[in-house]
Amino acid sequence: MALKEVGPMEPIRTHMQIPREELIAPGHSACQGCGHFIIVRHLLKAAGPNTIVVNPTGCLEVVTTVFPYSSWKVPWIHVAFENGGSVASGVEAAIKSLQKKGILPKDERINVVVFAGDGGTVDIGFQSLSGMFERRHKVVYVLLDNEAYMNTGIQRSGSTPYGAWTTTTPVGKRWKGEWRVRKDMMQIAVAHHVPYAATINPAYPVDMYNKMVKALKAEGPAFLHAYSPCPTGWRFDPSLTVEVARMAVLTGYWVLYEYDHGNYKVTVPVLKRKPVREFVKMQGRFRHMTEEQIKKLQEIIDEQVEHINKLVGKTVIGPVVEEQKK
Amino acid sequence: MTLPGWKELPEGAVVREPGNTVTISTGEWRVFKPVIIDEKCTRCRLCWIYCPDGTIIEVDDPNAPLGKRYEVDYEHCKGCGICWKECPVNAIEWVPEER
Ligand SMILES: Cc1ncc(C[n+]2csc(CCOP(=O)(O)OP(=O)(O)O)c2C)c(N)n1
Ligand code: SF4
Ligand code: SF4
Ligand code: SF4
Ligand SMILES: [Mg+2]
């Protein structure tokens, strides 16, 4: 017998169980193939209608709420670029207070979820997020990482990968794209002793959905770092969004893992990694990269993989295996 | 279109109709359109999962295999091509739009 669709906040075994009801409407003006929307669609399904969304500026906010329209079917608040964490803290505290006073039913379960970009999280919203973690607010903070400030025209952020072209890491005589190594937001979240933190990827919907369910059930702040391909900013055909997202996992560029109350687990093991070149060659933002730069990026990925293998205590992400030419 | 003055706007510029972007058509963005070939479709649901805009519609149909069928909401589908790329059995054709 086919498995039934689940209710909000219930884990799933297959993608057939994801609820049909949509909590975000079409007709918004995101580019064709925008990764943000595969993620947000499914995370909202996991959370269900009793959810308040806090959304600092960025593509997601701009494309869904051109006045007098809104794509949101759940209560939604737009906040400034820098204070997603603070406003979510306030919303959560207000719910608690209203429940204490008996104005809201005491046992009603209301989720508070932040959707913020990488610019809005790793750079400008960093301190408000840190405070939210520190005060133990029961909020799920989702970082939609497209590795640059896309809504204002592709400026680099602290999450832009080594080698990537952006308008502020141009390619010319002196500069060859981004030369720094990105921040490790998962480790930054874990350093705040949050109960739950995980990486997610839209090409792996069941893994993504179940991690959202765990995040919602955590007794304190939870952090989800979502990989969100942006066809416009990364320069690839919009039909390839899911393929690019999948390749990020298969190359070890984006490791799917979680930190659950002190325990690390890689949720999608990759025993034979593909060379990062396979990921690089799909995207125009890396087109200029020299052999030397690709080698350096591969070294950065190798180091990251080794670090995660160490955290979980075994080799779950294996070595790079070049495909045999047929 | 005449724009309302600030006194006529709801307080806080609140939008009182959740999800009202559904009244906006984004179907005109398409250059190519996905066409689902129902006889080839295995009901695997992956096009529905991966469509960013939620414009693959799952329809209950007691007469269809496994009791359902997949349709494209052409009023809103932007023609990104993800469903076409991700369909594991090539049941989606990629057809140039004619206008
Ligand atoms: C304080 C402040 N600075 C700058 C802006 C302009 N701004 C709006 S969206 C945006 C980029 C958002 O980037 P990110 O958070 O990565 O989200 P994305 O658009 O990439 O999803 C910027 C710089 C602003 N709204 N507020
Ligand atoms: S620029 Fe990128 S993130 Fe922004 S709407 Fe377009 S595809 Fe989505
Ligand atoms: S072409 Fe893109 S927007 Fe249209 S139905 Fe397929 S995945 Fe959805
Ligand atoms: S992906 Fe293809 S086979 Fe699967 S439900 Fe969609 S059209 Fe049918
Ligand atoms: Mg961004």
XYZ file of C-alpha atoms and ligand atoms in Angstrom:
476
model
C 0.000 0.000 0.000
C 1.182 3.503 -0.750
C 2.355 5.488 2.259
C 0.021 8.283 3.351
C 0.991 11.938 3.461
C 1.983 13.045 6.961
C 0.707 15.929 9.075
C 2.901 18.896 10.120
C 6.089 18.121 12.072
C 6.015 14.396 11.444
C 9.079 12.659 10.009
C 8.836 10.894 6.645
C 10.356 7.771 5.111
C 9.851 8.627 1.443
C 9.028 11.726 -0.583
C 5.568 10.279 -1.223
C 4.652 11.290 2.338
C 5.287 15.018 1.895
C 1.962 16.892 2.361
C 0.340 18.224 -0.758
C -0.851 21.528 0.694
C 1.207 24.524 -0.482
C 1.877 27.342 1.987
C 3.525 29.620 -0.534
C 1.672 30.700 -3.669
C 3.031 30.986 -7.215
C 2.954 34.225 -9.171
C 5.956 35.680 -7.351
C 8.799 37.150 -9.345
C 11.745 34.908 -8.459
C 13.891 33.983 -11.455
C 13.165 30.706 -13.248
C 14.692 27.810 -11.326
C 15.426 29.744 -8.105
C 16.759 27.323 -5.472
C 15.257 29.283 -2.562
C 11.760 28.162 -3.506
C 12.348 24.413 -3.602
C 13.674 24.755 -0.055
C 11.029 27.123 1.314
C 8.145 25.135 -0.214
C 9.192 21.952 1.548
C 10.257 23.478 4.854
C 6.867 25.176 5.137
C 5.146 21.872 4.429
C 7.156 20.319 7.264
C 6.281 23.157 9.650
C 2.596 23.390 8.723
C 0.212 26.363 8.788
C 0.724 27.259 12.448
C 3.990 28.981 11.644
C 5.192 32.575 11.727
C 7.897 33.467 9.215
C 10.466 36.183 9.887
C 12.201 37.320 6.711
C 15.042 39.827 6.517
C 15.493 41.442 3.111
C 17.005 39.508 0.242
C 15.636 37.863 -2.888
C 13.055 35.797 -1.015
C 11.469 38.829 0.602
C 11.648 41.086 -2.436
C 10.143 38.642 -4.939
C 7.272 37.428 -2.723
C 5.957 40.712 -1.369
C 5.616 43.396 -4.014
C 2.897 45.558 -2.426
C -0.097 44.975 -2.412
C 0.709 41.303 -3.043
C 2.100 38.483 -0.949
C 2.884 34.871 -1.774
C 2.786 33.838 1.868
C -0.110 31.811 3.230
C 1.318 31.878 6.742
C 1.823 34.992 8.922
C 4.966 36.678 7.663
C 6.957 39.674 8.847
C 9.573 41.554 6.870
C 12.412 42.905 8.958
C 15.588 44.846 8.304
C 18.630 43.200 6.827
C 20.473 42.940 10.119
C 17.903 41.857 12.679
C 16.257 38.575 11.662
C 17.513 36.928 14.858
C 16.309 39.759 17.103
C 12.824 40.016 15.618
C 12.369 36.236 15.747
C 13.444 36.369 19.414
C 10.796 39.018 20.061
C 8.083 37.060 18.266
C 8.903 33.930 20.237
C 9.006 35.831 23.540
C 5.672 37.525 22.743
C 3.986 34.194 22.061
C 5.284 32.855 25.389
C 4.068 35.914 27.253
C 0.614 35.856 25.631
C 0.318 32.180 26.481
C 1.258 32.877 30.094
C -1.425 35.564 30.305
C -3.982 33.206 28.779
C -4.538 35.428 25.748
C -3.260 32.660 23.475
C -4.155 29.044 24.264
C -1.391 27.615 26.472
C -0.885 24.378 24.617
C -1.070 25.785 21.095
C 2.064 25.039 19.168
C 3.279 28.023 17.097
C 6.513 27.666 15.124
C 8.801 30.629 14.546
C 10.996 30.272 11.474
C 13.535 32.707 10.026
C 14.435 32.589 6.335
C 17.517 34.721 5.738
C 20.173 34.967 3.023
C 23.891 34.505 3.445
C 24.478 38.252 3.359
C 21.767 38.630 5.997
C 23.303 35.902 8.163
C 27.042 35.378 7.904
C 27.750 39.114 7.559
C 25.176 41.692 8.493
C 22.763 39.688 10.685
C 25.550 37.865 12.473
C 25.339 39.503 15.874
C 21.552 39.352 16.138
C 21.722 35.660 15.284
C 24.409 35.115 17.919
C 22.211 36.805 20.524
C 19.214 34.709 19.531
C 21.265 31.540 19.960
C 22.692 32.716 23.272
C 19.276 33.560 24.760
C 18.003 30.092 23.785
C 14.959 31.282 21.848
C 12.991 28.425 20.380
C 13.340 29.494 16.755
C 14.380 27.638 13.612
C 16.836 29.835 11.724
C 17.196 28.851 8.075
C 20.133 30.269 6.147
C 19.349 30.214 2.401
C 22.896 30.247 1.105
C 23.364 31.253 -2.514
C 26.898 32.361 -1.718
C 26.546 36.081 -2.499
C 24.270 39.111 -2.107
C 22.098 38.222 -5.077
C 19.198 40.623 -4.725
C 21.405 43.681 -5.155
C 23.318 42.207 -8.088
C 25.828 39.533 -7.000
C 28.197 41.043 -4.438
C 30.481 38.680 -2.491
C 29.665 37.698 1.091
C 31.476 35.828 3.836
C 29.949 32.706 2.312
C 31.271 33.168 -1.243
C 33.525 30.230 -2.125
C 37.149 30.433 -3.154
C 37.516 31.226 -6.850
C 33.984 32.506 -7.504
C 33.424 35.553 -9.655
C 31.101 38.192 -8.216
C 30.779 41.877 -9.106
C 32.955 42.715 -6.081
C 35.464 39.907 -6.695
C 35.929 40.548 -10.413
C 38.175 38.732 -12.846
C 40.905 40.798 -14.436
C 44.635 41.373 -14.339
C 44.957 41.569 -10.568
C 41.907 39.703 -9.302
C 40.799 36.223 -10.270
C 37.555 35.992 -8.323
C 37.239 35.404 -4.571
C 40.575 34.598 -2.911
C 39.453 34.076 0.705
C 38.040 30.937 2.299
C 34.398 31.152 3.378
C 33.185 31.091 6.990
C 32.067 27.773 8.445
C 28.584 28.699 9.715
C 27.769 25.210 10.992
C 30.713 25.323 13.357
C 29.795 28.860 14.390
C 26.290 27.655 15.281
C 27.639 24.639 17.152
C 29.990 26.910 19.095
C 26.830 28.513 20.525
C 25.804 25.122 21.996
C 22.570 25.007 20.009
C 20.710 21.710 20.460
C 20.342 21.093 16.731
C 22.162 22.247 13.594
C 22.231 20.687 10.144
C 23.093 21.275 6.507
C 20.373 20.697 3.902
C 20.185 20.577 0.115
C 17.131 20.769 -2.181
C 18.289 17.785 -4.282
C 17.752 15.620 -1.166
C 14.165 16.444 -0.179
C 13.584 13.654 2.356
C 16.783 14.462 4.239
C 15.851 18.166 4.122
C 12.306 17.559 5.342
C 13.300 15.352 8.274
C 15.981 17.772 9.415
C 13.351 20.531 9.487
C 11.131 18.312 11.639
C 14.005 17.731 14.072
C 14.834 21.441 14.110
C 11.200 22.325 14.928
C 11.146 19.821 17.758
C 14.387 21.010 19.338
C 13.911 22.543 22.798
C 15.963 25.617 21.900
C 17.363 27.432 18.867
C 18.009 25.334 15.780
C 20.044 26.203 12.726
C 19.605 24.899 9.172
C 22.218 25.778 6.582
C 20.517 25.348 3.201
C 22.420 25.167 -0.040
C 20.510 27.253 -2.561
C 21.713 27.328 -6.183
C 21.050 30.628 -7.957
C 21.033 30.278 -11.755
C 21.251 34.038 -12.237
C 24.211 34.684 -9.964
C 26.119 31.487 -10.599
C 25.609 31.619 -14.340
C 24.025 28.302 -15.213
C 20.867 27.289 -17.071
C 17.813 27.350 -14.745
C 16.921 23.761 -15.661
C 20.106 22.623 -13.866
C 19.339 23.903 -10.343
C 18.780 20.440 -8.881
C 21.707 18.925 -10.809
C 24.062 21.603 -9.519
C 22.779 21.089 -5.964
C 23.290 17.323 -6.285
C 26.779 17.722 -7.714
C 27.736 19.857 -4.711
C 26.991 16.832 -2.516
C 28.627 14.246 -4.789
C 31.888 16.233 -4.855
C 31.976 16.733 -1.081
C 31.648 20.470 -1.679
C 28.438 20.382 0.398
C 28.445 17.661 3.026
C 25.011 16.732 4.396
C 25.440 16.328 8.133
C 23.833 17.216 11.420
C 24.771 18.060 14.971
C 22.097 16.624 17.240
C 22.570 17.248 20.966
C 26.313 16.745 20.842
C 26.348 13.967 18.246
C 27.584 14.452 14.722
C 26.196 12.383 11.877
C 26.705 12.504 8.134
C 23.218 11.840 6.782
C 24.201 11.328 3.136
C 27.509 9.439 2.973
C 29.537 9.786 -0.237
C 31.986 6.906 -0.368
C 33.538 7.877 -3.686
C 33.761 11.607 -4.169
C 33.779 13.201 -7.600
C 36.500 15.789 -8.253
C 35.343 19.335 -7.470
C 36.107 20.184 -11.111
C 32.808 18.470 -12.004
C 30.959 21.009 -9.870
C 33.053 23.957 -11.058
C 32.545 23.303 -14.768
C 28.755 23.535 -14.513
C 28.849 27.209 -13.548
C 29.899 30.386 -15.329
C 31.020 32.041 -12.085
C 34.029 29.672 -12.063
C 34.725 29.811 -15.795
C 37.952 31.797 -15.457
C 39.538 29.415 -12.981
C 43.040 28.194 -13.784
C 44.258 24.650 -13.097
C 46.081 26.037 -10.105
C 42.936 27.628 -8.694
C 40.909 24.449 -9.168
C 43.664 22.547 -7.353
C 43.493 25.033 -4.488
C 39.690 24.704 -4.287
C 40.068 20.916 -4.271
C 42.486 21.251 -1.334
C 39.997 23.425 0.548
C 37.280 20.802 -0.017
C 39.622 17.958 1.009
C 40.381 19.772 4.242
C 36.697 20.380 4.946
C 35.864 16.727 4.279
C 38.688 15.556 6.543
C 37.424 17.845 9.282
C 33.892 16.440 9.076
C 35.135 12.843 8.970
C 37.047 13.619 12.151
C 33.942 15.056 13.800
C 31.937 11.913 13.089
C 34.895 9.664 13.942
C 34.992 7.670 10.697
C 35.468 8.111 6.966
C 31.950 8.685 5.721
C 32.977 10.989 2.919
C 35.542 9.039 0.931
C 38.445 10.010 -1.344
C 38.166 11.600 -4.763
C 37.800 8.968 -7.445
C 38.246 10.145 -11.039
C 35.708 8.629 -13.436
C 37.165 6.141 -15.868
C 36.947 7.455 -19.414
C 34.714 5.183 -21.462
C -4.087 52.227 -12.492
C -4.608 54.876 -9.832
C -2.569 54.350 -6.729
C -4.184 54.710 -3.294
C -3.056 57.588 -1.081
C -1.309 56.841 2.214
C -4.528 57.347 4.205
C -6.263 54.584 2.269
C -3.496 52.045 2.807
C -3.967 49.477 5.573
C -1.959 50.184 8.704
C 1.573 48.863 8.400
C 0.930 48.192 4.692
C -0.405 44.803 5.678
C -1.530 42.508 2.865
C -4.883 41.049 3.884
C -5.165 38.330 1.241
C -2.595 35.612 1.941
C -1.059 34.211 -1.216
C -2.654 36.753 -3.562
C 0.307 36.627 -5.987
C -1.650 33.699 -7.397
C -3.649 36.345 -9.290
C -0.467 37.341 -11.150
C 0.342 35.329 -14.267
C 3.977 34.298 -14.703
C 3.217 31.866 -17.536
C 4.227 34.473 -20.091
C 7.856 34.125 -19.011
C 8.108 30.764 -20.759
C 10.092 30.221 -23.938
C 9.679 26.458 -23.711
C 6.927 24.608 -21.914
C 6.866 21.226 -20.188
C 4.289 18.784 -21.552
C 3.602 15.711 -19.452
C 2.984 12.531 -21.457
C 0.570 10.772 -19.134
C 1.080 7.281 -20.652
C 4.786 7.438 -19.857
C 4.371 8.916 -16.373
C 5.105 6.459 -13.520
C 3.621 8.752 -10.826
C 7.031 9.013 -9.145
C 6.209 12.548 -7.959
C 9.708 13.959 -8.561
C 8.562 16.770 -10.878
C 6.110 17.864 -8.177
C 8.883 17.721 -5.553
C 11.481 19.716 -7.470
C 9.362 22.414 -9.157
C 10.406 25.635 -7.380
C 7.153 27.406 -8.173
C 4.816 24.599 -7.145
C 3.285 24.614 -10.592
C 3.136 20.872 -11.098
C -0.274 19.945 -9.752
C -1.048 16.542 -8.313
C -4.634 15.652 -9.197
C -6.629 12.791 -7.685
C -8.231 10.762 -10.424
C -9.780 7.393 -9.602
C -9.535 6.352 -13.261
C -5.802 7.067 -13.536
C -3.034 4.616 -12.624
C -2.352 4.783 -8.856
C -5.316 7.127 -8.567
C -3.554 10.324 -9.580
C -2.193 12.337 -12.435
C 0.198 15.268 -12.837
C -0.689 18.485 -14.610
C 1.153 21.710 -15.302
C -0.302 24.999 -14.076
C 0.483 26.905 -17.270
C -0.839 30.145 -15.809
C 2.175 30.244 -13.461
C 4.829 27.791 -14.748
C 7.876 29.909 -15.668
C 9.431 27.285 -17.904
C 12.618 26.712 -15.931
C 12.926 23.127 -17.168
C 13.772 21.491 -13.834
C 10.826 19.045 -14.083
C 11.927 18.110 -17.594
C 15.525 17.462 -16.458
C 14.547 15.571 -13.320
C 11.854 13.247 -14.710
C 13.580 9.851 -14.510
C 11.616 8.287 -17.378
C 11.528 11.208 -19.830
C 7.770 11.561 -19.529
C 8.053 15.340 -19.869
C 8.614 16.869 -23.285
C 10.180 20.276 -23.751
C 8.165 22.117 -26.359
C 8.805 25.626 -27.786
C 6.034 28.073 -26.888
C 4.039 29.484 -29.766
C 2.368 32.812 -29.213
C 21.124 47.726 5.916
C 20.848 47.383 4.511
N 21.880 47.361 3.638
C 21.677 47.037 2.340
C 20.429 46.706 1.891
C 20.197 46.370 0.434
N 19.999 44.943 0.226
C 18.764 44.415 0.090
S 18.770 42.776 -0.255
C 20.465 42.753 -0.236
C 21.219 41.484 -0.544
C 20.750 40.274 0.190
O 21.697 39.247 0.104
P 21.451 37.890 0.859
O 21.165 38.116 2.288
O 22.601 36.978 0.544
O 20.112 37.312 0.190
P 19.879 36.874 -1.349
O 19.274 38.050 -2.038
O 21.194 36.470 -1.920
O 18.936 35.721 -1.243
C 20.991 44.018 0.028
C 22.428 44.338 0.084
C 19.366 46.746 2.824
N 18.116 46.426 2.453
N 19.609 47.088 4.120
S 18.844 36.162 -8.267
Fe 19.125 34.033 -7.635
S 18.306 33.927 -5.525
Fe 17.523 35.808 -6.457
S 15.499 35.250 -7.302
Fe 17.022 35.023 -8.955
S 17.650 32.873 -8.854
Fe 16.628 33.345 -6.908
S 9.205 24.164 -16.077
Fe 9.879 24.776 -14.011
S 8.204 26.111 -13.275
Fe 7.376 24.919 -14.993
S 6.441 23.135 -14.049
Fe 8.537 22.538 -14.663
S 9.759 22.885 -12.823
Fe 7.829 23.994 -12.534
S 8.756 13.090 -12.830
Fe 7.992 12.164 -14.726
S 7.341 10.091 -14.167
Fe 7.593 11.242 -12.270
S 5.546 12.026 -11.814
Fe 6.577 13.621 -12.988
S 6.068 13.245 -15.143
Fe 5.536 11.398 -13.976
Mg 22.658 35.423 -0.847
